[in-house]
Amino acid sequence: MAGAGGDPIELVNLSLDFSRPSSQQASREGERSSLLEIHIYLPDLTFLALMIDQHTQATEIMDMIIATLGLNPTEARHVLSLWLVSADLQLQLKPNHCPTQLFGKWPVYLRKYTSVSPKTAAIQKPLVHLKRNVYISREEDLKVKDNEILELLFTEARCNIMDGTYPCDRDLLIKLAGLLCAVQYGPFNEEQHTIEFYKSVHSIFPLSVQSNTKLLDEYCQAVEFAHKKFDSLGKQPTGDTLNDESRLMTAYQTYLSSSHVLPYYGCVFFDGYIESTNKSFLHSSWLAVQIGTNTDGIYIISTEKEEPLLGILYEELTWEYVEMCTCSSAECHHNTSSTTGAGKLQPRMSRKSKHLKGDKIAAMPSLLLQYPASPDEQSEGVKFQVLRVYTQSARLIDAFIDNCSETMKEKCLCSPIPTPEVAVFQSATVASKDCVDTPKFPVSVPQQSADSTHTRESLERSIKSLRKPNKLLCQSFTKDGKCVSI
């Protein structure tokens, strides 16, 4: 790919490929005197100030962070990563990337991979964040032994829940709020921890709850019981009290394991649009969404209502990446597309041209997501559904999904007794392997055990519960590939 002025730019799997010329490498020591101060933001938005030069790589910065915070080097390099983050785009860096050399390219990445205006792209600047590595599985969070790293993971999860990035239902929010009270305000005290006390605390509920007086009253009444329940965190089975540090680490692990019930835990999110079923003279036919991807699947979340609309495990997913086109014809989009994924969509969608208010949205690159129909739909002859998601970040998401599907294929090949569904997934992935020209990143595959199998079953149930077909404008196909909805 080429950016402004023909400069070579390559973004693959959410990461930037930027190599330093050998001549610069040779003269690096001579330029060490020209040091720059860089701020590394932690999940709680505090930052570390480090001195680097323009050729300092991400792996060297990580070494500085490890030394400054006293982290376990092996765990830190595996679980954590450096990211470039701005208001409209976030990208995880590879070890050999030089952040200072990428800052100047940010407007190019914004224009290519987001929908912001050229004016916004020109002034928006990225910050360097230390965040969870998106390529590790959620099970690996709880294997962390380093207390400081565990606290960083806990803080990131808490912030994502508080700002609505991870939408939660009532019961989970109350459970997590009770745990936060136990962490921040100690064991439940009947005289101190009243409903009025919980109302005055601004760090245990998301803004969507805090801004709703009626909802806040209800939640604060319920959090009292949840606070009492977590008092047991400070007790050992023998009845002895844990020391403060052990109690805190237990609380962090409990918070993380509770957050893991959210299918979109650990996702990286991108802005996008889908066609809405709520079409009228007063309403737009487009619905702004967040597209989240992690090592388990892909998720569609309503931006306005912070409501999950769809979740698809990679085992169930077939997808197609569609290049950007300036015309509004869906058929034209398909004719210019490049196919990747667990299998080529057969048959391709065929939709009549129609006038769209959002011409700019319709011209964006897109992803066609194919997934099995619900049991009720299958009883009516519908085999699968296809949803089209429009996003400037389609190429990044496509590369990430492809990488994770390859990992799932390897995991399936290692399974002693593959199921029929797994066998289909394997063959479809192998068939499309040559369509991808991006390098593979190491995605961790957890070992199968009784606990992980149970976790997987819970995840599958949770993802299926996200699907809200009445809010998604999908195409329905029979097992013979016949489209039964337009």
PDB file of N, CA, C and O in Angstrom, residues 35 50 132 167 175 231 423 473:
ATOM      1  N   LEU A  35      18.282  13.201  22.431  1.00  0.00           N
ATOM      2  CA  LEU A  35      17.268  12.431  23.142  1.00  0.00           C
ATOM      3  C   LEU A  35      15.930  13.164  23.173  1.00  0.00           C
ATOM      4  O   LEU A  35      15.876  14.398  23.172  1.00  0.00           O
ATOM      5  N   LEU A  50       9.969   8.720  29.697  1.00  0.00           N
ATOM      6  CA  LEU A  50      11.213   8.035  29.356  1.00  0.00           C
ATOM      7  C   LEU A  50      11.979   8.848  28.323  1.00  0.00           C
ATOM      8  O   LEU A  50      11.381   9.550  27.498  1.00  0.00           O
ATOM      9  N   ARG A 132      -2.954  -4.380  27.297  1.00  0.00           N
ATOM     10  CA  ARG A 132      -2.988  -5.831  27.147  1.00  0.00           C
ATOM     11  C   ARG A 132      -2.708  -6.212  25.692  1.00  0.00           C
ATOM     12  O   ARG A 132      -3.204  -5.573  24.768  1.00  0.00           O
ATOM     13  N   PRO A 167     -19.912  -3.253  27.371  1.00  0.00           N
ATOM     14  CA  PRO A 167     -21.275  -3.175  27.913  1.00  0.00           C
ATOM     15  C   PRO A 167     -21.566  -4.357  28.844  1.00  0.00           C
ATOM     16  O   PRO A 167     -21.186  -5.492  28.552  1.00  0.00           O
ATOM     17  N   LYS A 175     -22.303  -6.874  40.631  1.00  0.00           N
ATOM     18  CA  LYS A 175     -21.273  -7.777  41.157  1.00  0.00           C
ATOM     19  C   LYS A 175     -19.902  -7.105  41.129  1.00  0.00           C
ATOM     20  O   LYS A 175     -19.156  -7.146  42.116  1.00  0.00           O
ATOM     21  N   ASP A 231     -16.654  -9.831  51.198  1.00  0.00           N
ATOM     22  CA  ASP A 231     -15.834  -9.833  52.410  1.00  0.00           C
ATOM     23  C   ASP A 231     -15.062 -11.134  52.559  1.00  0.00           C
ATOM     24  O   ASP A 231     -14.011 -11.196  53.196  1.00  0.00           O
ATOM     25  N   ALA A 423     -14.096 -30.261  11.182  1.00  0.00           N
ATOM     26  CA  ALA A 423     -13.542 -30.743   9.912  1.00  0.00           C
ATOM     27  C   ALA A 423     -13.918 -29.812   8.766  1.00  0.00           C
ATOM     28  O   ALA A 423     -13.096 -29.518   7.904  1.00  0.00           O
ATOM     29  N   LEU A 473     -29.999  -5.859   9.722  1.00  0.00           N
ATOM     30  CA  LEU A 473     -30.502  -6.045   8.364  1.00  0.00           C
ATOM     31  C   LEU A 473     -29.579  -7.038   7.666  1.00  0.00           C
ATOM     32  O   LEU A 473     -28.531  -6.667   7.140  1.00  0.00           O
TER      33      LEU A 473
END
